[in-house]
PDB file of C-alpha atoms in Angstrom:
ATOM      1  CA  MET A   1       0.000   0.000   0.000  1.00 97.00           C
ATOM      2  CA  CYS A   2       1.155   3.506  -0.779  1.00 97.00           C
ATOM      3  CA  GLN A   3      -0.301   7.011  -0.709  1.00 97.00           C
ATOM      4  CA  ALA A   4      -1.671   6.637  -4.254  1.00 97.00           C
ATOM      5  CA  ASP A   5      -3.776   3.640  -3.141  1.00 98.00           C
ATOM      6  CA  LEU A   6      -5.622   5.448  -0.364  1.00 98.00           C
ATOM      7  CA  ASP A   7      -8.734   6.429  -2.348  1.00 98.00           C
ATOM      8  CA  ALA A   8      -9.326   2.770  -3.205  1.00 98.00           C
ATOM      9  CA  VAL A   9      -8.430   1.626   0.322  1.00 98.00           C
ATOM     10  CA  LEU A  10     -10.882   4.135   1.785  1.00 98.00           C
ATOM     11  CA  ALA A  11     -13.607   2.876  -0.565  1.00 98.00           C
ATOM     12  CA  VAL A  12     -13.109  -0.623   0.881  1.00 98.00           C
ATOM     13  CA  GLU A  13     -12.870   0.704   4.439  1.00 98.00           C
ATOM     14  CA  TYR A  14     -16.064   2.769   4.159  1.00 98.00           C
ATOM     15  CA  ALA A  15     -17.974  -0.103   2.545  1.00 98.00           C
ATOM     16  CA  ALA A  16     -16.781  -2.619   5.144  1.00 96.00           C
ATOM     17  CA  TYR A  17     -17.167  -0.679   8.397  1.00 94.00           C
ATOM     18  CA  ALA A  18     -19.821   1.490  10.009  1.00 93.00           C
ATOM     19  CA  PHE A  19     -17.012   3.363  11.805  1.00 95.00           C
ATOM     20  CA  PRO A  20     -14.134   3.365   9.294  1.00 96.00           C
ATOM     21  CA  TRP A  21     -10.606   4.644   9.686  1.00 97.00           C
ATOM     22  CA  SER A  22      -9.936   8.078   8.235  1.00 97.00           C
ATOM     23  CA  ARG A  23      -7.464   8.894   5.470  1.00 98.00           C
ATOM     24  CA  GLU A  24      -5.263  10.512   8.131  1.00 98.00           C
ATOM     25  CA  ILE A  25      -4.989   7.274  10.090  1.00 98.00           C
ATOM     26  CA  PHE A  26      -3.892   5.361   6.996  1.00 98.00           C
ATOM     27  CA  GLU A  27      -1.433   8.155   6.130  1.00 98.00           C
ATOM     28  CA  ASP A  28       0.013   8.007   9.647  1.00 98.00           C
ATOM     29  CA  CYS A  29       0.451   4.222   9.345  1.00 98.00           C
ATOM     30  CA  LEU A  30       2.313   4.659   6.052  1.00 98.00           C
ATOM     31  CA  LYS A  31       4.519   7.398   7.531  1.00 98.00           C
ATOM     32  CA  ALA A  32       5.280   5.237  10.575  1.00 97.00           C
ATOM     33  CA  GLY A  33       6.492   2.438   8.301  1.00 97.00           C
ATOM     34  CA  TYR A  34       3.860  -0.085   9.351  1.00 97.00           C
ATOM     35  CA  ASN A  35       3.307  -3.128   7.173  1.00 97.00           C
ATOM     36  CA  CYS A  36       0.437  -1.959   4.937  1.00 98.00           C
ATOM     37  CA  TRP A  37      -0.765  -4.454   2.336  1.00 98.00           C
ATOM     38  CA  LEU A  38      -3.417  -4.703  -0.347  1.00 98.00           C
ATOM     39  CA  GLY A  39      -5.527  -7.523  -1.671  1.00 97.00           C
ATOM     40  CA  GLU A  40      -6.382  -7.143  -5.351  1.00 97.00           C
ATOM     41  CA  ILE A  41      -8.661  -8.967  -7.769  1.00 96.00           C
ATOM     42  CA  ASP A  42      -8.123  -8.103 -11.441  1.00 95.00           C
ATOM     43  CA  ALA A  43      -6.132  -4.989 -10.431  1.00 94.00           C
ATOM     44  CA  THR A  44      -8.983  -3.773  -8.198  1.00 97.00           C
ATOM     45  CA  ILE A  45      -8.242  -3.256  -4.506  1.00 98.00           C
ATOM     46  CA  VAL A  46     -10.717  -5.354  -2.521  1.00 98.00           C
ATOM     47  CA  ALA A  47      -8.882  -5.835   0.793  1.00 98.00           C
ATOM     48  CA  HIS A  48      -6.212  -4.318   2.997  1.00 98.00           C
ATOM     49  CA  GLY A  49      -4.243  -5.082   6.131  1.00 98.00           C
ATOM     50  CA  VAL A  50      -2.180  -2.923   8.491  1.00 98.00           C
ATOM     51  CA  MET A  51       0.239  -4.333  11.056  1.00 98.00           C
ATOM     52  CA  SER A  52       3.265  -3.320  13.082  1.00 98.00           C
ATOM     53  CA  VAL A  53       6.024  -5.539  14.405  1.00 97.00           C
ATOM     54  CA  ALA A  54       8.300  -4.378  17.195  1.00 95.00           C
ATOM     55  CA  VAL A  55      10.094  -5.906  20.175  1.00 93.00           C
ATOM     56  CA  GLY A  56       8.874  -9.416  19.507  1.00 94.00           C
ATOM     57  CA  GLU A  57       5.228  -8.469  19.113  1.00 97.00           C
ATOM     58  CA  CYS A  58       2.960  -8.086  16.134  1.00 97.00           C
ATOM     59  CA  GLN A  59      -0.087  -5.849  16.372  1.00 98.00           C
ATOM     60  CA  ILE A  60      -2.685  -6.205  13.631  1.00 98.00           C
ATOM     61  CA  PHE A  61      -4.453  -2.865  13.505  1.00 98.00           C
ATOM     62  CA  ASN A  62      -6.784  -3.245  10.546  1.00 98.00           C
ATOM     63  CA  LEU A  63      -7.929  -5.994   8.230  1.00 97.00           C
ATOM     64  CA  GLY A  64     -10.703  -5.081   5.828  1.00 97.00           C
ATOM     65  CA  VAL A  65     -12.394  -6.824   2.915  1.00 97.00           C
ATOM     66  CA  HIS A  66     -14.984  -5.157   0.699  1.00 98.00           C
ATOM     67  CA  PRO A  67     -18.435  -6.639   1.483  1.00 97.00           C
ATOM     68  CA  ASP A  68     -18.820  -7.765  -2.143  1.00 97.00           C
ATOM     69  CA  TRP A  69     -15.779 -10.010  -1.649  1.00 97.00           C
ATOM     70  CA  GLN A  70     -16.334 -11.217   1.917  1.00 95.00           C
ATOM     71  CA  GLY A  71     -16.815 -14.920   2.537  1.00 93.00           C
ATOM     72  CA  ARG A  72     -14.348 -15.964  -0.181  1.00 95.00           C
ATOM     73  CA  GLY A  73     -11.254 -16.462   1.970  1.00 95.00           C
ATOM     74  CA  LEU A  74      -9.601 -13.096   1.234  1.00 96.00           C
ATOM     75  CA  GLY A  75      -9.572 -12.069   4.895  1.00 96.00           C
ATOM     76  CA  ARG A  76      -7.950 -15.383   5.817  1.00 97.00           C
ATOM     77  CA  GLN A  77      -5.336 -14.944   3.061  1.00 97.00           C
ATOM     78  CA  MET A  78      -4.519 -11.422   4.245  1.00 97.00           C
ATOM     79  CA  LEU A  79      -4.316 -12.543   7.878  1.00 98.00           C
ATOM     80  CA  ARG A  80      -1.988 -15.416   7.008  1.00 97.00           C
ATOM     81  CA  HIS A  81       0.164 -13.100   4.905  1.00 97.00           C
ATOM     82  CA  LEU A  82       0.533 -10.656   7.805  1.00 98.00           C
ATOM     83  CA  LEU A  83       1.362 -13.471  10.211  1.00 97.00           C
ATOM     84  CA  ARG A  84       4.018 -14.869   7.837  1.00 96.00           C
ATOM     85  CA  LEU A  85       5.621 -11.421   7.714  1.00 96.00           C
ATOM     86  CA  ALA A  86       5.492 -11.165  11.502  1.00 97.00           C
ATOM     87  CA  ARG A  87       7.200 -14.555  11.878  1.00 95.00           C
ATOM     88  CA  ARG A  88       9.932 -13.492   9.439  1.00 95.00           C
ATOM     89  CA  ARG A  89      10.491 -10.433  11.619  1.00 95.00           C
ATOM     90  CA  GLU A  90      10.764 -12.808  14.615  1.00 94.00           C
ATOM     91  CA  ALA A  91       7.602 -11.694  16.372  1.00 96.00           C
ATOM     92  CA  GLU A  92       6.725 -14.147  19.110  1.00 96.00           C
ATOM     93  CA  THR A  93       3.097 -13.127  19.619  1.00 97.00           C
ATOM     94  CA  ALA A  94       0.425 -11.496  17.452  1.00 98.00           C
ATOM     95  CA  PHE A  95      -2.281  -9.331  19.019  1.00 98.00           C
ATOM     96  CA  LEU A  96      -5.436  -7.738  17.673  1.00 98.00           C
ATOM     97  CA  GLU A  97      -8.697  -6.244  18.874  1.00 98.00           C
ATOM     98  CA  VAL A  98     -12.089  -7.160  17.431  1.00 97.00           C
ATOM     99  CA  ARG A  99     -15.616  -5.956  18.160  1.00 96.00           C
ATOM    100  CA  VAL A 100     -17.572  -8.416  20.278  1.00 97.00           C
ATOM    101  CA  SER A 101     -20.369  -8.202  17.681  1.00 95.00           C
ATOM    102  CA  ASN A 102     -18.115  -9.092  14.718  1.00 95.00           C
ATOM    103  CA  THR A 103     -18.933 -12.789  14.684  1.00 95.00           C
ATOM    104  CA  ALA A 104     -17.447 -13.435  11.229  1.00 94.00           C
ATOM    105  CA  ALA A 105     -14.070 -11.952  12.216  1.00 95.00           C
ATOM    106  CA  LEU A 106     -14.120 -13.757  15.562  1.00 97.00           C
ATOM    107  CA  ALA A 107     -14.778 -17.064  13.797  1.00 96.00           C
ATOM    108  CA  LEU A 108     -11.862 -16.425  11.425  1.00 97.00           C
ATOM    109  CA  TYR A 109      -9.431 -15.459  14.184  1.00 98.00           C
ATOM    110  CA  ARG A 110     -10.405 -18.409  16.384  1.00 97.00           C
ATOM    111  CA  ALA A 111     -10.112 -20.794  13.430  1.00 97.00           C
ATOM    112  CA  GLU A 112      -6.587 -19.462  12.863  1.00 96.00           C
ATOM    113  CA  GLY A 113      -5.645 -20.169  16.491  1.00 97.00           C
ATOM    114  CA  PHE A 114      -6.165 -16.817  18.211  1.00 98.00           C
ATOM    115  CA  CYS A 115      -7.315 -16.954  21.840  1.00 97.00           C
ATOM    116  CA  GLU A 116      -9.037 -14.297  23.932  1.00 98.00           C
ATOM    117  CA  VAL A 117      -6.632 -12.695  26.406  1.00 98.00           C
ATOM    118  CA  GLY A 118      -8.607  -9.647  27.475  1.00 98.00           C
ATOM    119  CA  ARG A 119     -11.442  -7.216  26.914  1.00 98.00           C
ATOM    120  CA  ARG A 120     -11.358  -3.468  26.378  1.00 97.00           C
ATOM    121  CA  ARG A 121     -14.590  -2.047  27.741  1.00 97.00           C
ATOM    122  CA  HIS A 122     -16.317   0.562  25.571  1.00 96.00           C
ATOM    123  CA  TYR A 123     -13.409   0.539  23.088  1.00 95.00           C
ATOM    124  CA  TYR A 124     -15.242   1.011  19.788  1.00 96.00           C
ATOM    125  CA  PRO A 125     -17.858   3.582  18.793  1.00 93.00           C
ATOM    126  CA  ALA A 126     -21.234   1.990  18.142  1.00 93.00           C
ATOM    127  CA  PRO A 127     -24.612   3.210  16.887  1.00 91.00           C
ATOM    128  CA  ASN A 128     -25.957   3.443  20.443  1.00 90.00           C
ATOM    129  CA  GLY A 129     -22.852   4.373  22.420  1.00 95.00           C
ATOM    130  CA  ARG A 130     -19.745   2.210  22.732  1.00 97.00           C
ATOM    131  CA  GLU A 131     -18.930  -1.470  22.188  1.00 97.00           C
ATOM    132  CA  ASP A 132     -16.380  -3.713  23.881  1.00 97.00           C
ATOM    133  CA  ALA A 133     -13.374  -5.109  22.056  1.00 97.00           C
ATOM    134  CA  LEU A 134     -11.985  -8.565  22.638  1.00 98.00           C
ATOM    135  CA  VAL A 135      -8.193  -8.700  22.733  1.00 98.00           C
ATOM    136  CA  LEU A 136      -6.946 -11.804  20.962  1.00 98.00           C
ATOM    137  CA  ALA A 137      -3.454 -13.271  20.840  1.00 98.00           C
ATOM    138  CA  LEU A 138      -1.655 -15.944  18.868  1.00 98.00           C
ATOM    139  CA  GLU A 139       1.719 -17.428  19.777  1.00 97.00           C
ATOM    140  CA  LEU A 140       3.866 -17.303  16.648  1.00 95.00           C
ATOM    141  CA  MET A 141       7.132 -18.795  17.827  1.00 80.00           C
ATOM    142  CA  THR A 142       7.199 -21.952  19.855  1.00 62.00           C
ATOM    143  CA  VAL A 143      10.216 -23.111  21.780  1.00 45.00           C
ATOM    144  CA  GLY A 144      10.881 -26.804  21.436  1.00 41.00           C
ATOM    145  CA  PRO A 145      12.829 -29.175  23.666  1.00 42.00           C
ATOM    146  CA  GLY A 146      16.500 -28.360  23.808  1.00 38.00           C
ATOM    147  CA  SER A 147      16.032 -24.849  22.423  1.00 31.00           C
TER     148      SER A 147
END
């Protein structure tokens, strides 16, 4: 992902989320050097992922798939891509937050091995106030016998 992609990324973001990230947030992620990736079908941006890796930890900040393309495995592909990159950068644990109401995302993350490690009360804006976030974690590096 680069600055020139942001109009298309924002189109996906605004279609996918009731409370989308702003252009400024994506710009800040690019400036900070976060891992910002695109998913494309026939040269059309249909998905994106944003992650940082530092001091042995990976934080997945955003993973979005356009609603027209959801349910086809693109979110899983993007998630696995981000986790491969995190492992290459020697991250030991991946973390993310997800709305408690986002059952599709929760099912994906649990199927990929993420476990709930906490809850952030009133973390996300919601139509009628605020919504909790579940904090999920996945161990990326395992230490075997004799290591």
